[in-house]
Amino acid sequence: MKRLIRIILSAACALAAISCNNAAEPAGNTVVDTIMARRSIRKYLDKPVEHEKLQQVVLCGINAPSGVNAQPWAIRVVEDPSFISGLTDIYKAAFPDAVSQDPDFKNMFRGAPNVIFVATPEGNGQLDAGMLAENMMLAACSLGLGTCCLGGPLRFLQASPEAKPYIDRLAFPEGYVMQYILAIGYPDESPEARPRDAGKIAFVTAE
C-alpha cells in the first residue's frame, strides 16, 4: 500500500488578525492566544521597561530547550539609555539622510527603550538562540510588551569600528558572536497580522 500525503489547509490560522492590545476572538488557551497575538513592533512609547519585567522575559528565554541542554547562549539586557543613545549617534553619523527622512526616528533600534543582545559560540547554537528568542518574544507579549528581532542594526554594529567600545562593554565570552538584537518596550502601535501561508503545512497520514 502506498502512503498518501494529504495536504490540509488551515484557513483559520492564515486569516487570524489578533494584536497584543486587541485580541479578537480568543481561543481560550493562554499560550495559543499569546502566540496568535504576537506582532513585530516598530514603534514604542518613551517608557523604559521595568527591571522586573525584563528579568521575567529573559528568565522565560533561558527556559527554552537547547541541544543536550547545553544552553550555549549569552544574553545582555541593556537598561542604560546612554548606551542606546551613544550607538544611535554613531548610526546617525553614518546614515544622516536615512535618519532625516524618517519622521518617527528615535534611535537605531526602532525606537525601543531597551534592547537585548544574544550571542552564541561561533558556528554553534544558532537554533538554540532562535528558540530562546521565541520564548522571550512570547513572554514579552504576555506582559503587555512589544518586541522586534533586529538584524540590520546588528550588521551595522559588527561592521562599525566606532561601535566596538560598546560591543566590548557587553563582555561576551571569547569566541562568541552576536546572533541578533531584540528591541523591547511598550508598543505605540497595534499592527494587524500579515497573511500566513497555511499551504506550507502538510500532514503525512496512513491511507
Tab-separated table of C-alpha atoms in Angstrom:
chain	number	residue	atom	x	y	z
A	1	MET	CA	0.000	0.000	0.000
A	2	LYS	CA	1.313	3.384	-0.893
A	3	ARG	CA	1.110	6.079	1.676
A	4	LEU	CA	-0.684	9.223	0.591
A	5	ILE	CA	0.330	12.718	1.530
A	6	ARG	CA	-2.735	14.727	2.329
A	7	ILE	CA	-2.347	18.462	2.311
A	8	ILE	CA	-4.780	20.029	4.751
A	9	LEU	CA	-5.156	23.772	4.598
A	10	SER	CA	-5.994	25.703	7.720
A	11	ALA	CA	-7.627	28.995	6.737
A	12	ALA	CA	-8.230	29.977	10.334
A	13	CYS	CA	-4.531	30.412	11.054
A	14	ALA	CA	-3.920	32.318	7.826
A	15	LEU	CA	-6.761	34.733	8.492
A	16	ALA	CA	-6.050	35.345	12.186
A	17	ALA	CA	-5.538	39.029	12.848
A	18	ILE	CA	-5.105	39.451	16.561
A	19	SER	CA	-2.993	42.164	18.156
A	20	CYS	CA	-1.335	42.169	21.589
A	21	ASN	CA	-3.557	45.036	22.652
A	22	ASN	CA	-6.763	43.901	20.950
A	23	ALA	CA	-7.102	40.118	20.974
A	24	ALA	CA	-10.254	39.356	18.996
A	25	GLU	CA	-11.997	36.015	19.405
A	26	PRO	CA	-9.506	34.414	21.813
A	27	ALA	CA	-9.171	30.663	21.680
A	28	GLY	CA	-9.442	30.378	25.449
A	29	ASN	CA	-5.940	28.950	25.795
A	30	THR	CA	-3.406	31.423	27.182
A	31	VAL	CA	-0.431	30.045	25.263
A	32	VAL	CA	-2.295	29.819	21.949
A	33	ASP	CA	-3.775	33.292	22.405
A	34	THR	CA	-0.331	34.778	23.070
A	35	ILE	CA	1.201	33.070	20.031
A	36	MET	CA	-1.585	34.357	17.798
A	37	ALA	CA	-1.375	37.841	19.345
A	38	ARG	CA	2.368	38.447	18.973
A	39	ARG	CA	3.411	41.027	16.394
A	40	SER	CA	6.717	42.639	15.480
A	41	ILE	CA	6.544	46.141	16.952
A	42	ARG	CA	8.407	49.009	15.291
A	43	LYS	CA	7.050	51.953	17.303
A	44	TYR	CA	7.456	52.254	21.067
A	45	LEU	CA	6.395	54.587	23.844
A	46	ASP	CA	9.070	56.684	25.555
A	47	LYS	CA	8.811	54.490	28.632
A	48	PRO	CA	11.584	52.175	29.831
A	49	VAL	CA	10.584	48.632	30.686
A	50	GLU	CA	10.646	47.855	34.382
A	51	HIS	CA	13.623	45.773	35.512
A	52	GLU	CA	11.313	43.104	36.910
A	53	LYS	CA	9.609	42.616	33.546
A	54	LEU	CA	12.911	42.464	31.680
A	55	GLN	CA	14.113	39.877	34.170
A	56	GLN	CA	10.942	37.823	33.682
A	57	VAL	CA	11.373	37.927	29.903
A	58	VAL	CA	14.952	36.666	29.961
A	59	LEU	CA	14.165	34.016	32.557
A	60	CYS	CA	11.486	32.709	30.212
A	61	GLY	CA	14.088	32.864	27.466
A	62	ILE	CA	16.618	30.651	29.202
A	63	ASN	CA	13.907	28.086	29.839
A	64	ALA	CA	13.856	27.373	26.103
A	65	PRO	CA	15.122	23.947	25.034
A	66	SER	CA	18.666	23.544	23.769
A	67	GLY	CA	20.650	20.633	22.353
A	68	VAL	CA	21.780	18.309	25.179
A	69	ASN	CA	20.786	21.180	27.490
A	70	ALA	CA	23.992	22.996	26.546
A	71	GLN	CA	22.364	26.432	26.985
A	72	PRO	CA	25.025	27.934	24.683
A	73	TRP	CA	23.657	31.464	24.754
A	74	ALA	CA	24.958	34.599	26.433
A	75	ILE	CA	22.386	37.368	26.995
A	76	ARG	CA	22.925	41.049	27.702
A	77	VAL	CA	19.986	43.276	28.653
A	78	VAL	CA	20.615	46.980	28.113
A	79	GLU	CA	18.924	49.276	30.621
A	80	ASP	CA	21.357	52.194	30.199
A	81	PRO	CA	19.835	54.909	27.952
A	82	SER	CA	23.292	56.341	27.231
A	83	PHE	CA	24.332	53.008	25.699
A	84	ILE	CA	21.466	53.194	23.211
A	85	SER	CA	21.897	56.912	22.504
A	86	GLY	CA	25.660	56.525	22.039
A	87	LEU	CA	25.254	53.782	19.452
A	88	THR	CA	22.499	55.779	17.792
A	89	ASP	CA	24.817	58.783	17.417
A	90	ILE	CA	27.252	56.538	15.545
A	91	TYR	CA	24.441	55.294	13.325
A	92	LYS	CA	23.174	58.822	12.636
A	93	ALA	CA	26.642	59.964	11.618
A	94	ALA	CA	26.885	57.053	9.188
A	95	PHE	CA	23.387	57.434	7.694
A	96	PRO	CA	22.267	61.067	8.099
A	97	ASP	CA	19.986	61.012	5.061
A	98	ALA	CA	18.119	57.887	6.145
A	99	VAL	CA	17.597	59.326	9.621
A	100	SER	CA	16.394	62.710	8.364
A	101	GLN	CA	13.854	61.025	6.084
A	102	ASP	CA	12.284	59.076	8.944
A	103	PRO	CA	9.939	61.396	10.902
A	104	ASP	CA	9.471	58.727	13.579
A	105	PHE	CA	13.174	58.105	14.174
A	106	LYS	CA	14.105	57.897	17.858
A	107	ASN	CA	17.021	55.503	17.888
A	108	MET	CA	18.598	52.825	15.723
A	109	PHE	CA	16.639	50.073	17.485
A	110	ARG	CA	13.228	51.044	16.099
A	111	GLY	CA	12.877	53.497	18.955
A	112	ALA	CA	12.802	50.811	21.638
A	113	PRO	CA	13.834	51.988	25.130
A	114	ASN	CA	15.553	48.693	25.890
A	115	VAL	CA	17.405	46.093	23.839
A	116	ILE	CA	18.590	42.542	24.410
A	117	PHE	CA	21.741	41.214	22.735
A	118	VAL	CA	22.142	37.454	22.284
A	119	ALA	CA	25.373	35.682	21.339
A	120	THR	CA	26.440	32.050	20.962
A	121	PRO	CA	29.750	30.309	20.285
A	122	GLU	CA	30.887	30.875	16.703
A	123	GLY	CA	29.415	28.212	14.421
A	124	ASN	CA	27.214	26.738	17.138
A	125	GLY	CA	23.952	27.387	18.928
A	126	GLN	CA	22.012	29.296	16.284
A	127	LEU	CA	18.966	27.038	16.555
A	128	ASP	CA	19.070	27.235	20.338
A	129	ALA	CA	19.302	31.032	20.143
A	130	GLY	CA	16.228	31.057	17.914
A	131	MET	CA	14.187	29.098	20.442
A	132	LEU	CA	15.435	31.441	23.162
A	133	ALA	CA	14.215	34.424	21.121
A	134	GLU	CA	10.751	32.983	20.602
A	135	ASN	CA	10.356	32.337	24.319
A	136	MET	CA	11.354	35.928	25.081
A	137	MET	CA	9.062	37.424	22.446
A	138	LEU	CA	6.063	35.426	23.638
A	139	ALA	CA	6.792	36.214	27.282
A	140	ALA	CA	7.071	39.908	26.430
A	141	CYS	CA	3.748	39.861	24.582
A	142	SER	CA	2.061	38.215	27.563
A	143	LEU	CA	3.362	41.054	29.767
A	144	GLY	CA	1.979	43.773	27.500
A	145	LEU	CA	5.318	44.474	25.841
A	146	GLY	CA	6.296	44.564	22.203
A	147	THR	CA	9.429	43.186	20.553
A	148	CYS	CA	11.181	43.170	17.210
A	149	CYS	CA	14.058	40.879	16.276
A	150	LEU	CA	16.656	43.050	14.540
A	151	GLY	CA	19.273	42.012	12.021
A	152	GLY	CA	20.112	45.294	10.260
A	153	PRO	CA	21.392	47.103	13.369
A	154	LEU	CA	23.413	44.019	14.264
A	155	ARG	CA	25.177	44.006	10.907
A	156	PHE	CA	25.909	47.706	11.238
A	157	LEU	CA	27.398	47.315	14.715
A	158	GLN	CA	29.540	44.390	13.644
A	159	ALA	CA	30.953	46.418	10.743
A	160	SER	CA	31.429	49.710	12.600
A	161	PRO	CA	34.805	50.298	14.313
A	162	GLU	CA	33.237	53.165	16.263
A	163	ALA	CA	30.773	50.746	17.859
A	164	LYS	CA	33.492	48.442	19.209
A	165	PRO	CA	33.734	50.074	22.673
A	166	TYR	CA	30.018	49.469	23.142
A	167	ILE	CA	30.239	45.881	21.956
A	168	ASP	CA	33.216	45.337	24.258
A	169	ARG	CA	31.115	46.619	27.140
A	170	LEU	CA	28.715	43.720	26.592
A	171	ALA	CA	31.583	41.437	27.620
A	172	PHE	CA	30.546	38.358	25.707
A	173	PRO	CA	32.764	35.307	26.286
A	174	GLU	CA	35.695	34.859	23.941
A	175	GLY	CA	34.720	33.090	20.731
A	176	TYR	CA	31.064	34.184	20.937
A	177	VAL	CA	29.328	36.030	18.112
A	178	MET	CA	26.133	38.047	18.292
A	179	GLN	CA	23.164	36.370	16.637
A	180	TYR	CA	20.503	39.086	16.926
A	181	ILE	CA	19.292	42.110	18.839
A	182	LEU	CA	15.832	42.120	20.368
A	183	ALA	CA	14.141	45.502	20.657
A	184	ILE	CA	11.722	45.552	23.582
A	185	GLY	CA	9.363	48.149	25.013
A	186	TYR	CA	5.775	49.271	25.412
A	187	PRO	CA	4.057	49.295	21.978
A	188	ASP	CA	2.988	52.545	20.368
A	189	GLU	CA	1.224	50.732	17.537
A	190	SER	CA	-1.107	47.796	17.087
A	191	PRO	CA	-0.349	46.261	13.670
A	192	GLU	CA	-2.632	43.769	12.013
A	193	ALA	CA	-1.419	40.255	11.309
A	194	ARG	CA	0.162	39.690	7.929
A	195	PRO	CA	-1.158	36.729	5.918
A	196	ARG	CA	0.313	33.347	6.748
A	197	ASP	CA	0.680	30.679	4.048
A	198	ALA	CA	-1.035	27.646	5.524
A	199	GLY	CA	-0.358	25.855	2.237
A	200	LYS	CA	3.160	25.182	3.507
A	201	ILE	CA	1.686	22.758	6.046
A	202	ALA	CA	1.308	19.099	5.128
A	203	PHE	CA	0.320	16.070	7.180
A	204	VAL	CA	1.659	12.636	6.311
A	205	THR	CA	-1.024	10.108	7.236
A	206	ALA	CA	-1.793	6.463	6.690
A	207	GLU	CA	-4.097	5.654	3.773
